[in-house]
PDB file of C-alpha atoms in Angstrom:
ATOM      1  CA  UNK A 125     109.514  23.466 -24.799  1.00 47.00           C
ATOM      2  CA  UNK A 126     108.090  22.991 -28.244  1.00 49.00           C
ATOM      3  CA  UNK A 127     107.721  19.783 -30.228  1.00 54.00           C
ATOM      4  CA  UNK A 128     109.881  18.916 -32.786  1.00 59.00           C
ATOM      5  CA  UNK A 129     108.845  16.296 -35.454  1.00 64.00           C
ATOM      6  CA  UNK A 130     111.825  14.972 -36.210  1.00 65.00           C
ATOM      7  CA  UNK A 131     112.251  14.514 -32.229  1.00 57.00           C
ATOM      8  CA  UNK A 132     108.987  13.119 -32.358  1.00 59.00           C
ATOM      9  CA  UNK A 133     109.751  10.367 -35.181  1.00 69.00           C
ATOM     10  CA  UNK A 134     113.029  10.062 -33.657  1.00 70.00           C
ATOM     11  CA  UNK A 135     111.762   8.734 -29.988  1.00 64.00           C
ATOM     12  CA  UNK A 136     109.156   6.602 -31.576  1.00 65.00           C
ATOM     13  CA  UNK A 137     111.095   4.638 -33.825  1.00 68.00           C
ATOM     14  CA  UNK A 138     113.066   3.880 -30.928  1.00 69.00           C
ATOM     15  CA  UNK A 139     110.556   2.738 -28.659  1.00 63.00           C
ATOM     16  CA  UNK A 140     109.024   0.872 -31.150  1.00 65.00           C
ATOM     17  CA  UNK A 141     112.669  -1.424 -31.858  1.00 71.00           C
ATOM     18  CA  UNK A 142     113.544  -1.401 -27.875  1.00 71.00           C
ATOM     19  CA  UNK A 143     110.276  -3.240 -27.426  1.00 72.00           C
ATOM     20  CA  UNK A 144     109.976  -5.421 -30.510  1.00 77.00           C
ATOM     21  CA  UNK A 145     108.455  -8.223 -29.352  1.00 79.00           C
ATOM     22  CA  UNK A 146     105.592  -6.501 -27.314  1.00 78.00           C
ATOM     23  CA  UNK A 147     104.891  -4.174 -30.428  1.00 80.00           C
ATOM     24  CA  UNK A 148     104.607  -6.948 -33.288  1.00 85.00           C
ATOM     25  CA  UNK A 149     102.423  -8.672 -30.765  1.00 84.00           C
ATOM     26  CA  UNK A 150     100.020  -5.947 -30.190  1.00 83.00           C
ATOM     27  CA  UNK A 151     100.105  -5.286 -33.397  1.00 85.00           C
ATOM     28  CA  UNK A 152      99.010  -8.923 -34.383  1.00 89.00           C
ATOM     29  CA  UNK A 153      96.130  -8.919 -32.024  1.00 88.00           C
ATOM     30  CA  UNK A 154      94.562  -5.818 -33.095  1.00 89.00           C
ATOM     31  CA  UNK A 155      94.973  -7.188 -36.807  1.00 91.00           C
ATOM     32  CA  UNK A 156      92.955 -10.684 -35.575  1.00 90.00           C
ATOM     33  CA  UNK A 157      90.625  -8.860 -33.440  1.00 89.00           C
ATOM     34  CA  UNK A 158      89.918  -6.384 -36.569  1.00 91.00           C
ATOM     35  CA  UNK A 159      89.952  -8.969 -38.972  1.00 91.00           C
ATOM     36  CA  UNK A 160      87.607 -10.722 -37.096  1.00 89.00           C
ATOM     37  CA  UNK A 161      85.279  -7.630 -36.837  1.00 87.00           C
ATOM     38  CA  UNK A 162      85.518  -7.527 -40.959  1.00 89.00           C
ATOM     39  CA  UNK A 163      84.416 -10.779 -41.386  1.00 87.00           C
ATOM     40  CA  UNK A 164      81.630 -10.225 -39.458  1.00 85.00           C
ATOM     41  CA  UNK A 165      80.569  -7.093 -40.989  1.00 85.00           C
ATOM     42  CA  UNK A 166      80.791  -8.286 -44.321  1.00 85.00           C
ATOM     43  CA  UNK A 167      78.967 -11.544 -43.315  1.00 83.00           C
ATOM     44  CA  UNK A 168      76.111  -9.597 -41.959  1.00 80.00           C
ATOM     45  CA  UNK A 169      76.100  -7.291 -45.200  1.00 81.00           C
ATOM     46  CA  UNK A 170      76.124 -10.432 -47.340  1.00 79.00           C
ATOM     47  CA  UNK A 171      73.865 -11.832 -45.686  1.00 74.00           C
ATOM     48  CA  UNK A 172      71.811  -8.302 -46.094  1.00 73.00           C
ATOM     49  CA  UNK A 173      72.517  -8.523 -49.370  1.00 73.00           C
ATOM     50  CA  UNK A 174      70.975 -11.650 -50.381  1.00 69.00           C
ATOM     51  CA  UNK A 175      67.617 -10.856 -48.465  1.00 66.00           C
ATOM     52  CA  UNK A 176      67.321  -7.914 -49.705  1.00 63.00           C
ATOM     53  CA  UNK A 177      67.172  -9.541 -53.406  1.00 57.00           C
ATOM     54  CA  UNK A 178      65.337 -12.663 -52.573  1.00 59.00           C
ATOM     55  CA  UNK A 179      62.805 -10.475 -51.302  1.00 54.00           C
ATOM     56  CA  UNK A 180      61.244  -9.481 -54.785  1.00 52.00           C
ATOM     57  CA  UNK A 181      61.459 -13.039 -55.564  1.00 56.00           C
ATOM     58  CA  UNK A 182      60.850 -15.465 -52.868  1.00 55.00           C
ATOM     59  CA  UNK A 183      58.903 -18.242 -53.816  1.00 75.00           C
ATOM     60  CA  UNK A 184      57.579 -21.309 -52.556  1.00 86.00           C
ATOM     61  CA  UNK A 185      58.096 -25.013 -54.486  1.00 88.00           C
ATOM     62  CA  UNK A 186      55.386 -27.205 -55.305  1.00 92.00           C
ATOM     63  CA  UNK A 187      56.954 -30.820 -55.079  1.00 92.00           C
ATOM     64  CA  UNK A 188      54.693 -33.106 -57.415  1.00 94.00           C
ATOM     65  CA  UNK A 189      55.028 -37.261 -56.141  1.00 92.00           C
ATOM     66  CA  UNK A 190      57.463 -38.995 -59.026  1.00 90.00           C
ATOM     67  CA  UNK A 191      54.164 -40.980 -59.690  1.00 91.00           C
ATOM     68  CA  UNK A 192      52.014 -38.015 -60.884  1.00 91.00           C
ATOM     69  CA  UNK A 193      49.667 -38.446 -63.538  1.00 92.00           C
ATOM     70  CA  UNK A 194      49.800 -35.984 -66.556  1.00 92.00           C
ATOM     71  CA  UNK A 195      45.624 -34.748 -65.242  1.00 94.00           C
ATOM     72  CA  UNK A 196      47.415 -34.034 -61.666  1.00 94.00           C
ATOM     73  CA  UNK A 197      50.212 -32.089 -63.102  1.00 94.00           C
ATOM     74  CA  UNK A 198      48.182 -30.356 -65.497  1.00 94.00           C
ATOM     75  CA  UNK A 199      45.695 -29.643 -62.823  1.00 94.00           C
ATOM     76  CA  UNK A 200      48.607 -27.741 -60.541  1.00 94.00           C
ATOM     77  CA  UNK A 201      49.521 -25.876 -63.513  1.00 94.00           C
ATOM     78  CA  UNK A 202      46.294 -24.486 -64.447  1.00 94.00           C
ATOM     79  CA  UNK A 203      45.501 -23.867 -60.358  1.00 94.00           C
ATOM     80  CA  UNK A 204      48.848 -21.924 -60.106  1.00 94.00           C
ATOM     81  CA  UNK A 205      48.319 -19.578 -63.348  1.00 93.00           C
ATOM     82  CA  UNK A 206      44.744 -18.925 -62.574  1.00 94.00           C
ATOM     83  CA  UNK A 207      45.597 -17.740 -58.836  1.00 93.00           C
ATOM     84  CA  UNK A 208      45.632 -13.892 -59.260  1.00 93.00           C
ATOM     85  CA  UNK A 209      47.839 -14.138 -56.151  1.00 92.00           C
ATOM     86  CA  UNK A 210      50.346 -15.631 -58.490  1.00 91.00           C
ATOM     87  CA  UNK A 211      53.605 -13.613 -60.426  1.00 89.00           C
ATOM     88  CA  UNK A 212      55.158 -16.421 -61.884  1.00 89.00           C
ATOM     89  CA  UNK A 213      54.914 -20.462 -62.427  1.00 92.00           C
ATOM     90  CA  UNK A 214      58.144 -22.419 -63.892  1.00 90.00           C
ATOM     91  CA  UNK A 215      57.652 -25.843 -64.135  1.00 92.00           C
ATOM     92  CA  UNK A 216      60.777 -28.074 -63.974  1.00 90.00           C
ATOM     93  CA  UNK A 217      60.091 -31.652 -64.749  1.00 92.00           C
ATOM     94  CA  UNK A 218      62.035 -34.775 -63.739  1.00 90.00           C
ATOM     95  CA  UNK A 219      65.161 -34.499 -66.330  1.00 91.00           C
ATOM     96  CA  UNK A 220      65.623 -30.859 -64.992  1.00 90.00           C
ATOM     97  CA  UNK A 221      65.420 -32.442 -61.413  1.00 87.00           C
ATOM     98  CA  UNK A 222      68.092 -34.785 -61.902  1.00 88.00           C
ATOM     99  CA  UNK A 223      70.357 -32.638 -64.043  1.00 88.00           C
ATOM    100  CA  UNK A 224      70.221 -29.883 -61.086  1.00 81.00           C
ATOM    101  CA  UNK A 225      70.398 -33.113 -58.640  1.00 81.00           C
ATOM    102  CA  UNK A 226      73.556 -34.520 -60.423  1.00 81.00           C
ATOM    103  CA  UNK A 227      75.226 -31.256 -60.614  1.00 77.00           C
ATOM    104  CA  UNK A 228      74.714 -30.487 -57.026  1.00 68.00           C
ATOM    105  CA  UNK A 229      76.339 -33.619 -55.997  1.00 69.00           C
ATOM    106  CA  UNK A 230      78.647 -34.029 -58.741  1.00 68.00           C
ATOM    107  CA  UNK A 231      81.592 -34.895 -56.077  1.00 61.00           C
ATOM    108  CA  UNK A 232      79.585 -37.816 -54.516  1.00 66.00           C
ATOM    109  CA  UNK A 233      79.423 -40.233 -57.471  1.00 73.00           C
ATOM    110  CA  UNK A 234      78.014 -42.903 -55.498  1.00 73.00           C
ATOM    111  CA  UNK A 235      74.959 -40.797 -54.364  1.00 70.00           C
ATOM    112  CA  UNK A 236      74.482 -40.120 -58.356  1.00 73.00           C
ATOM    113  CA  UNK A 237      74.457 -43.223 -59.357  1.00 78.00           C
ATOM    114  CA  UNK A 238      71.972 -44.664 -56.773  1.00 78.00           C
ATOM    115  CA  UNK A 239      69.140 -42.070 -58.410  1.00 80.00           C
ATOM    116  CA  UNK A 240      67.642 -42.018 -61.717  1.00 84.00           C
ATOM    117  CA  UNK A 241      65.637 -39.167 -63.256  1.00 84.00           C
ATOM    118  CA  UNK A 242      63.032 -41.280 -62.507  1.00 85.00           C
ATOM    119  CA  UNK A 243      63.172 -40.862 -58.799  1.00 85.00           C
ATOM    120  CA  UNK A 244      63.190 -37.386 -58.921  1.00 89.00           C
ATOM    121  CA  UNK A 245      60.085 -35.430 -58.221  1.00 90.00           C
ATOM    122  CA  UNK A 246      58.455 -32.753 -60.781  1.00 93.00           C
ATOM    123  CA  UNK A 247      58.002 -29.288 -59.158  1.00 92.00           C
ATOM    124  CA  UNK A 248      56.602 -25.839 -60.218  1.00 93.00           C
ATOM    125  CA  UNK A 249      58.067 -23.011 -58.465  1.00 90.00           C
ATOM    126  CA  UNK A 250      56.334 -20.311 -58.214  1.00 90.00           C
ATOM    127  CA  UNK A 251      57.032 -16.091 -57.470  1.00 86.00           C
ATOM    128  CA  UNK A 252      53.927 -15.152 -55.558  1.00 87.00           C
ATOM    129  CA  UNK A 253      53.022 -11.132 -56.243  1.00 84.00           C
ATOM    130  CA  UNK A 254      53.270 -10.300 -52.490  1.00 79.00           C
ATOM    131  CA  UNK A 255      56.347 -10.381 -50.436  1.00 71.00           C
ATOM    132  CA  UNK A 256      54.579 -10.750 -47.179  1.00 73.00           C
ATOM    133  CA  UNK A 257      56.201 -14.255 -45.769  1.00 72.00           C
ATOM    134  CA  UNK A 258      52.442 -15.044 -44.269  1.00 78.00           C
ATOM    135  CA  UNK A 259      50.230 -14.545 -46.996  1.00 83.00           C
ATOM    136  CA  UNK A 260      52.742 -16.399 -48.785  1.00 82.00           C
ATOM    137  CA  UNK A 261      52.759 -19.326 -46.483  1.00 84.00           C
ATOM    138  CA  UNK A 262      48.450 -19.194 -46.979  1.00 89.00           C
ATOM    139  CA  UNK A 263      49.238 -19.022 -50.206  1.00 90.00           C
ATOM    140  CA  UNK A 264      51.092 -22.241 -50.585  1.00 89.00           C
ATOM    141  CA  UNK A 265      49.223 -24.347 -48.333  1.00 90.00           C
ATOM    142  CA  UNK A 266      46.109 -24.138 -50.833  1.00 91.00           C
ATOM    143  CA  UNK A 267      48.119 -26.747 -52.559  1.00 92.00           C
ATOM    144  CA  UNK A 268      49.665 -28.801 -50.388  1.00 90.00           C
ATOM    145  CA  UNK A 269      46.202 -31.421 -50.372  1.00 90.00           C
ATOM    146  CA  UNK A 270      45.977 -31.450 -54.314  1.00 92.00           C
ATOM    147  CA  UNK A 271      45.581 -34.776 -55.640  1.00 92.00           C
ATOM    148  CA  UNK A 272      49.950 -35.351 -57.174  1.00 93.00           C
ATOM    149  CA  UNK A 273      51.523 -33.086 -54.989  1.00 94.00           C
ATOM    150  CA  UNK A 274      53.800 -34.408 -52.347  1.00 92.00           C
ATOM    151  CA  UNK A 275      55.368 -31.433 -50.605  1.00 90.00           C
ATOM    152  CA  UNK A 276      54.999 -27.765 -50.381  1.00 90.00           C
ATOM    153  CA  UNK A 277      58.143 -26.034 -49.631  1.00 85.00           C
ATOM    154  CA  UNK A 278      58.670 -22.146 -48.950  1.00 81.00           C
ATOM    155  CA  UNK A 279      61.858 -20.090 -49.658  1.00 71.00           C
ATOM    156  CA  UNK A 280      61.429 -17.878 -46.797  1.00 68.00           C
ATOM    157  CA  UNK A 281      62.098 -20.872 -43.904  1.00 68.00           C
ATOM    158  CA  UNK A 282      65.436 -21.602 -45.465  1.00 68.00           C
ATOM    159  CA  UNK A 283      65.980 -17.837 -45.344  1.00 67.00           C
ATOM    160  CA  UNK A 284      64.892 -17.235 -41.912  1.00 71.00           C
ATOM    161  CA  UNK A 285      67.120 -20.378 -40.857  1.00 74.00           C
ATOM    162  CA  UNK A 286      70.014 -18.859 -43.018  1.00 70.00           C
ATOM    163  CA  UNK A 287      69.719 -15.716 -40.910  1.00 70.00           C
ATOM    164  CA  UNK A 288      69.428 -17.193 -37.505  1.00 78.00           C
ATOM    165  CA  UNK A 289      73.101 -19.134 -38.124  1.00 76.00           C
ATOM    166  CA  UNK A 290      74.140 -16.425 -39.490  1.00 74.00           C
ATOM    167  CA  UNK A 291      73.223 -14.274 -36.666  1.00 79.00           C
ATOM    168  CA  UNK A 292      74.628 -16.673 -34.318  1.00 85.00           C
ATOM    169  CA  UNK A 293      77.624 -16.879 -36.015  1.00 80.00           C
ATOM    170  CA  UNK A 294      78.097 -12.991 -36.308  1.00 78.00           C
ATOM    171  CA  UNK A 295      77.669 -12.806 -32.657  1.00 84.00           C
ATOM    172  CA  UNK A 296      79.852 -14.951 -31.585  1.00 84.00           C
ATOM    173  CA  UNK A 297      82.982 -13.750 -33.940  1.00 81.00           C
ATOM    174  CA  UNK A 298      82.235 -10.351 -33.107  1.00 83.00           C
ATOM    175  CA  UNK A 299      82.319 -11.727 -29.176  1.00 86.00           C
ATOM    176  CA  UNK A 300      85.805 -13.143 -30.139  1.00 86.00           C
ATOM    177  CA  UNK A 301      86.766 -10.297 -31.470  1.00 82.00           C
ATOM    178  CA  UNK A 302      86.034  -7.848 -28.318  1.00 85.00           C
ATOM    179  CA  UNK A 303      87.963  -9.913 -26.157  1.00 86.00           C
ATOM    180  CA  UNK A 304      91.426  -9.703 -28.195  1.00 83.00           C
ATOM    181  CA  UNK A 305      90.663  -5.856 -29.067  1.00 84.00           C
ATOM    182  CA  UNK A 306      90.852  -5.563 -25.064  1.00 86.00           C
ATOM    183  CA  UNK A 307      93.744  -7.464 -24.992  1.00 86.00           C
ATOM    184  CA  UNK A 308      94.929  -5.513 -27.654  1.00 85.00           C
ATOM    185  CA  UNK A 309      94.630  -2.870 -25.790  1.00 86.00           C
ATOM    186  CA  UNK A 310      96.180  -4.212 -22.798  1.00 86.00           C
ATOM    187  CA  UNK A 311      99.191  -4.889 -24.925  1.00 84.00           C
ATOM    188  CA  UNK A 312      99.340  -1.670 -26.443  1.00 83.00           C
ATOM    189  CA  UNK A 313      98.888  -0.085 -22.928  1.00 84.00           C
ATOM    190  CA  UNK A 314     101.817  -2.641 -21.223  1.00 83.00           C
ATOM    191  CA  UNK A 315     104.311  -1.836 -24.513  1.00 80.00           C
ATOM    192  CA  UNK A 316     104.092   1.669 -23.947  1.00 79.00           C
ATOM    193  CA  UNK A 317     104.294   1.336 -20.108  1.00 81.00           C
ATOM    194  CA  UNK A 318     107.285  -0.954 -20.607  1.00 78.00           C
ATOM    195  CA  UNK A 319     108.967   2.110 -22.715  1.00 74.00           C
ATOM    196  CA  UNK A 320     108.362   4.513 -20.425  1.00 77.00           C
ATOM    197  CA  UNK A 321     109.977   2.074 -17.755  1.00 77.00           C
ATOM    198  CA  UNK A 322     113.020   1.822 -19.881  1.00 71.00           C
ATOM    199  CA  UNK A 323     113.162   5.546 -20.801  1.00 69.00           C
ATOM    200  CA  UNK A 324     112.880   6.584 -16.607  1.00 74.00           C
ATOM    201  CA  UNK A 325     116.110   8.051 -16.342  1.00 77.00           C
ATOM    202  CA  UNK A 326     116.075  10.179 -19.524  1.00 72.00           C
ATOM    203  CA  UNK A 327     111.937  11.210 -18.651  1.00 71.00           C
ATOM    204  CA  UNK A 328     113.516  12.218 -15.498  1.00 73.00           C
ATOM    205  CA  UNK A 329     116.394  14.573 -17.057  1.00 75.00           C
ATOM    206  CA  UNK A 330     113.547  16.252 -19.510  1.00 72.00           C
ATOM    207  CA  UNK A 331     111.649  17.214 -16.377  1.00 74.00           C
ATOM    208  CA  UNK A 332     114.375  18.647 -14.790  1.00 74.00           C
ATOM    209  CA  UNK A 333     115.502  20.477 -17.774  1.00 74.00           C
ATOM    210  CA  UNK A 334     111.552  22.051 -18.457  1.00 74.00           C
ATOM    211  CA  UNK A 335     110.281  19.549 -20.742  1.00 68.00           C
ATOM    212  CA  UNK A 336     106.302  20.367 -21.007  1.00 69.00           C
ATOM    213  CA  UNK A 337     103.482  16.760 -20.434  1.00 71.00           C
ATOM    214  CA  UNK A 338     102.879  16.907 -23.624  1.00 71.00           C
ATOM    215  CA  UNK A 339     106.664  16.825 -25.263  1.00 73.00           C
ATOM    216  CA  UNK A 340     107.231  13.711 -23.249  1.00 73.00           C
ATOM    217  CA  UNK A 341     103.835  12.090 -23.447  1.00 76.00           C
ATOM    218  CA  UNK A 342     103.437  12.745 -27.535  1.00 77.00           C
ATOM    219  CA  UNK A 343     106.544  10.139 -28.490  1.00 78.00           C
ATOM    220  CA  UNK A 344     104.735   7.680 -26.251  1.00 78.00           C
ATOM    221  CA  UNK A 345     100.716   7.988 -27.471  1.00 82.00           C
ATOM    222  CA  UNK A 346     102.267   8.209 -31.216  1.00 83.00           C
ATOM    223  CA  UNK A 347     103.916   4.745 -30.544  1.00 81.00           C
ATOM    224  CA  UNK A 348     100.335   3.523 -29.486  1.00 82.00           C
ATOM    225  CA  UNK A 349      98.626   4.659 -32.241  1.00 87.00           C
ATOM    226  CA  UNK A 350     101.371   3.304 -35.084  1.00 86.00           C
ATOM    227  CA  UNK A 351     100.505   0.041 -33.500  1.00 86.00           C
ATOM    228  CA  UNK A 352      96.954   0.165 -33.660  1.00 89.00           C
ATOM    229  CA  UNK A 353      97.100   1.454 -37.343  1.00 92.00           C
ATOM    230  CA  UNK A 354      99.458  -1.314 -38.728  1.00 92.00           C
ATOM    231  CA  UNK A 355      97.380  -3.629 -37.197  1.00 92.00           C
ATOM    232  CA  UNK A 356      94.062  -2.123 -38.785  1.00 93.00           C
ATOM    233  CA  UNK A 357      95.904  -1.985 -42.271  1.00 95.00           C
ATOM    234  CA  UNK A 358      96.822  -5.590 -41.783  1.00 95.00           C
ATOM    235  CA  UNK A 359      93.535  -6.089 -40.461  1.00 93.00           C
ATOM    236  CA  UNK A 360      92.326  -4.486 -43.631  1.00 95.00           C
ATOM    237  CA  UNK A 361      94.197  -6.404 -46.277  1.00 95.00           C
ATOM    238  CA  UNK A 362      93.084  -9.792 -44.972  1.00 94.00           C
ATOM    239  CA  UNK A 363      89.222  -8.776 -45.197  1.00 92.00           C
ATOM    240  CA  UNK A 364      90.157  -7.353 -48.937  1.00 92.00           C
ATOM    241  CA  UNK A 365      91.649 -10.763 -49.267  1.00 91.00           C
ATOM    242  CA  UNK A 366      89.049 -12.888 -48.227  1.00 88.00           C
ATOM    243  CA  UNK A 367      86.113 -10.466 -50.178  1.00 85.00           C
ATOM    244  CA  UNK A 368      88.307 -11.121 -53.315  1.00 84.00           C
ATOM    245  CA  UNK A 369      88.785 -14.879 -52.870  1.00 84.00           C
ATOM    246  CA  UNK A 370      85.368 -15.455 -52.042  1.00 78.00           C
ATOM    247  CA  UNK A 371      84.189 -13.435 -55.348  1.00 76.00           C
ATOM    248  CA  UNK A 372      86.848 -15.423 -57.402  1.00 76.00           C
ATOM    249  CA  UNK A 373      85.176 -18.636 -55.770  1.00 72.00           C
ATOM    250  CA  UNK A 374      82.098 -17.516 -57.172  1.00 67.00           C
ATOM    251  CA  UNK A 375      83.383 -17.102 -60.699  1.00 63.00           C
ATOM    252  CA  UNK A 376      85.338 -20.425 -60.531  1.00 59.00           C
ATOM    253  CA  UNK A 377      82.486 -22.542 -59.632  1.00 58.00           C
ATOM    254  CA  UNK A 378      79.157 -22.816 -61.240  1.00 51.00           C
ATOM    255  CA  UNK A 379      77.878 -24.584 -58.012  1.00 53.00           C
ATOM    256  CA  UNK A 380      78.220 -21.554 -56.009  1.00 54.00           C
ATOM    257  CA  UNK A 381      75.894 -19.053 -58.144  1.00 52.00           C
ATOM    258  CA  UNK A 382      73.492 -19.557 -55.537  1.00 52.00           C
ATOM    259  CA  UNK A 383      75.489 -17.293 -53.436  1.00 59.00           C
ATOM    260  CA  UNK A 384      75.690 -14.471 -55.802  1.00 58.00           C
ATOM    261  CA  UNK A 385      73.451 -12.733 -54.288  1.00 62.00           C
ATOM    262  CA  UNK A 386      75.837 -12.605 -51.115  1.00 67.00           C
ATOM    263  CA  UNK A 387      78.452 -10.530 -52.527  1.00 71.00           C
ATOM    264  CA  UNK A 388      79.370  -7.187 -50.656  1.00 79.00           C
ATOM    265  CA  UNK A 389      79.087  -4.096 -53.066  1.00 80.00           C
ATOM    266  CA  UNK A 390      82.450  -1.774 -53.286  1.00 82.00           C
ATOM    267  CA  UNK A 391      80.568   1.347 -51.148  1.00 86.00           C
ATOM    268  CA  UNK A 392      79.803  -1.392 -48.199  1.00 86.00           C
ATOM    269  CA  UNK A 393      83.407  -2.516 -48.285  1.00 88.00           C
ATOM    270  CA  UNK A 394      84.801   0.990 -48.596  1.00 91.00           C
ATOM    271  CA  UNK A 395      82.795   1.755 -45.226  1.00 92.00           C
ATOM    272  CA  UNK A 396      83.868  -1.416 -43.645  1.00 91.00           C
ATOM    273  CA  UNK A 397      87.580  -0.472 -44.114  1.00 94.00           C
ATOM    274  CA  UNK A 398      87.582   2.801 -42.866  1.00 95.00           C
ATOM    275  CA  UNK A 399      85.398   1.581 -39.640  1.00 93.00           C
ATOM    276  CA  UNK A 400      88.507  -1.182 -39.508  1.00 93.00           C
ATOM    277  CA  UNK A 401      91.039   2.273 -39.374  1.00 94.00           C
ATOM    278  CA  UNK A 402      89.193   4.187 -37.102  1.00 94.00           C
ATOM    279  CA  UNK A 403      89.151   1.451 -34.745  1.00 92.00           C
ATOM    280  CA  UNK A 404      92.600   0.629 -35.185  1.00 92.00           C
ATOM    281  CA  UNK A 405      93.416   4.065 -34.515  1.00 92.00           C
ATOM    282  CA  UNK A 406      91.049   4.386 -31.398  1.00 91.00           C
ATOM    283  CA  UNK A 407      92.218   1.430 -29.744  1.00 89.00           C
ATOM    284  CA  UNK A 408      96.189   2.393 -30.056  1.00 88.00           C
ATOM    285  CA  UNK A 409      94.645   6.342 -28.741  1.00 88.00           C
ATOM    286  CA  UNK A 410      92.990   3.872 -25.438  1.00 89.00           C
ATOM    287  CA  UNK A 411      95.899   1.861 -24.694  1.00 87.00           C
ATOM    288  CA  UNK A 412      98.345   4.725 -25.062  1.00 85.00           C
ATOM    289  CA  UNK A 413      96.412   7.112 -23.409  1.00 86.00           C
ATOM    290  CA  UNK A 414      95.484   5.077 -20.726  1.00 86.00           C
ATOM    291  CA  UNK A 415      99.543   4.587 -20.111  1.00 84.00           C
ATOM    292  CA  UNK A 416     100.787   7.996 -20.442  1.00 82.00           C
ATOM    293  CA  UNK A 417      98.169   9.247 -17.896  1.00 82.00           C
ATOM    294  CA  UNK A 418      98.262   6.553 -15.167  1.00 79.00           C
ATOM    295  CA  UNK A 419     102.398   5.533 -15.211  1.00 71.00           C
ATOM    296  CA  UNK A 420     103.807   9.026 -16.455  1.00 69.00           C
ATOM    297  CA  UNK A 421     104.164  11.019 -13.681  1.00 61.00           C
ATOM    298  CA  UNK A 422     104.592  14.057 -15.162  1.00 49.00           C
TER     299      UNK A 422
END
């Protein structure tokens, strides 16, 4: 017995109404689960991302005491541009400190007003020529006991931190999200068994009449993998709609620039949502599969 299409759209459409409630909630948890997969991805690309450029410009901060004298500063200065060890030396003095200060915490108007430019400490930062995060560390500590300078800090620890939350955070959402794909699965795998349950009577006249596996199984392992793909494109649409809000974020507000370098390119999305489909499509294949083959007696 051959299979029609139109037999085969027929019988899934109706499985897929006779067990609403089962369907739109497998469908909802492989859209969470996948979404949650996205997110993931595209924080660990962002987070790629923003390395990968800080990398030919990481830097460390020399943090001058408020008090310096103009000798100590001057002194830095001309110890920084002599180093051959050093790219680049940008000097930001205590009015650029407390404009970048008072922008920063522009929302906390209390905390603005209880600094003055003053307060806030002179710094050079500088772009060593190596990239290496020890030499640059070896680098930076030739300063830090210079008469004037308070603090040494280096870009590369708040990077390193930066990636170990992130990490941490990647693992655990993409832990969350294996759990509900395999109860996604389970869903998909009890909606389809529950059709097949309803269906009993009529599976049993097609087998009397000659009906092949396949012409009875096909209806039920398409209704599996319609679920899992509606769930993937939903899936898909709310990681394209939080890559676009977080990019309009970025354009809205000057105070996010910092992030910029975060942003997910189009290719790295593009591969991100067709990973989102095939999954979609391979978990509604498992849970349908699995059904067909261990409740169909056929």
């Amino acid at each position: 017995m051959s299979i029609n299409l139109a037999y085969v759209a027929r019988e899934t459409g109706s499985n897929l109404r006779r067990n609403l409630s089962l369907t739109l909630a497998s469908m909802l948890t492989v859209a969470v689960s996948l979404s949650l997969f996205g997110a993931a991805v595209l924080i660990a690309q962002g987070v790629g991302n923003m390395t990968a450029r800080w990398q030919g410009g990481i830097e460390f901060i020399v943090f001058m005491n408020p008090n310096a004298t103009p000798e100590q500063l001057n002194g830095v200065r001309t110890a920084l541009e002599a180093n051959p060890e050093v790219d680049t030396v940008d000097y930001v003095d205590k009015e650029a400190a407390y404009e970048e200060f008072k922008e920063l915490f522009s929302r906390s108007k209390e905390m603005v007003e209880a600094v003055d430019a003053e307060a806030m400490p002179p710094s050079f930062r500088v772009a060593p020529r190596t990239t290496d995060a020890d030499l640059i560390q070896a680098l930076g500590q030739e300063y830090e006991n210079r008469a004037g300078v308070r603090e040494v800090v280096f870009a590369f620890e708040t990077v390193r931190t930066m990636q170990n939350v992130t990490t941490w955070i990647t693992r655990l959402i993409i832990f969350i999200g294996t759990a509900l794909l395999v109860a996604a699965v389970m869903l998909i795998l009890n909606t389809i068994r529950m059709a097949m349950f309803a269906r009993r009577r009529e599976i049993e006249v097609m087998k009397l009449v000659g009906a092949t596996n396949w012409f009875i199984r096909v209806p039920f392992m398409i209704e599996g993998l319609i679920q899992g793909v509606i769930g993937a494109l939903v899936a898909m649409g709310v990681v394209q709609g939080l890559n676009v809000a977080f990019d309009r974020g970025l354009n809205g507000n000057e105070r996010l620039r910092i992030f910029e370098g975060f942003v997910v390119r189009a290719s790295q999305l593009g591969v991100t949502m067709a990973a989102l489909l095939a999954i979609g499509c391979l978990i509604g294949a498992i849970g349908s599969g699995i059904a067909v083959s261990r409740y169909l007696d056929v």
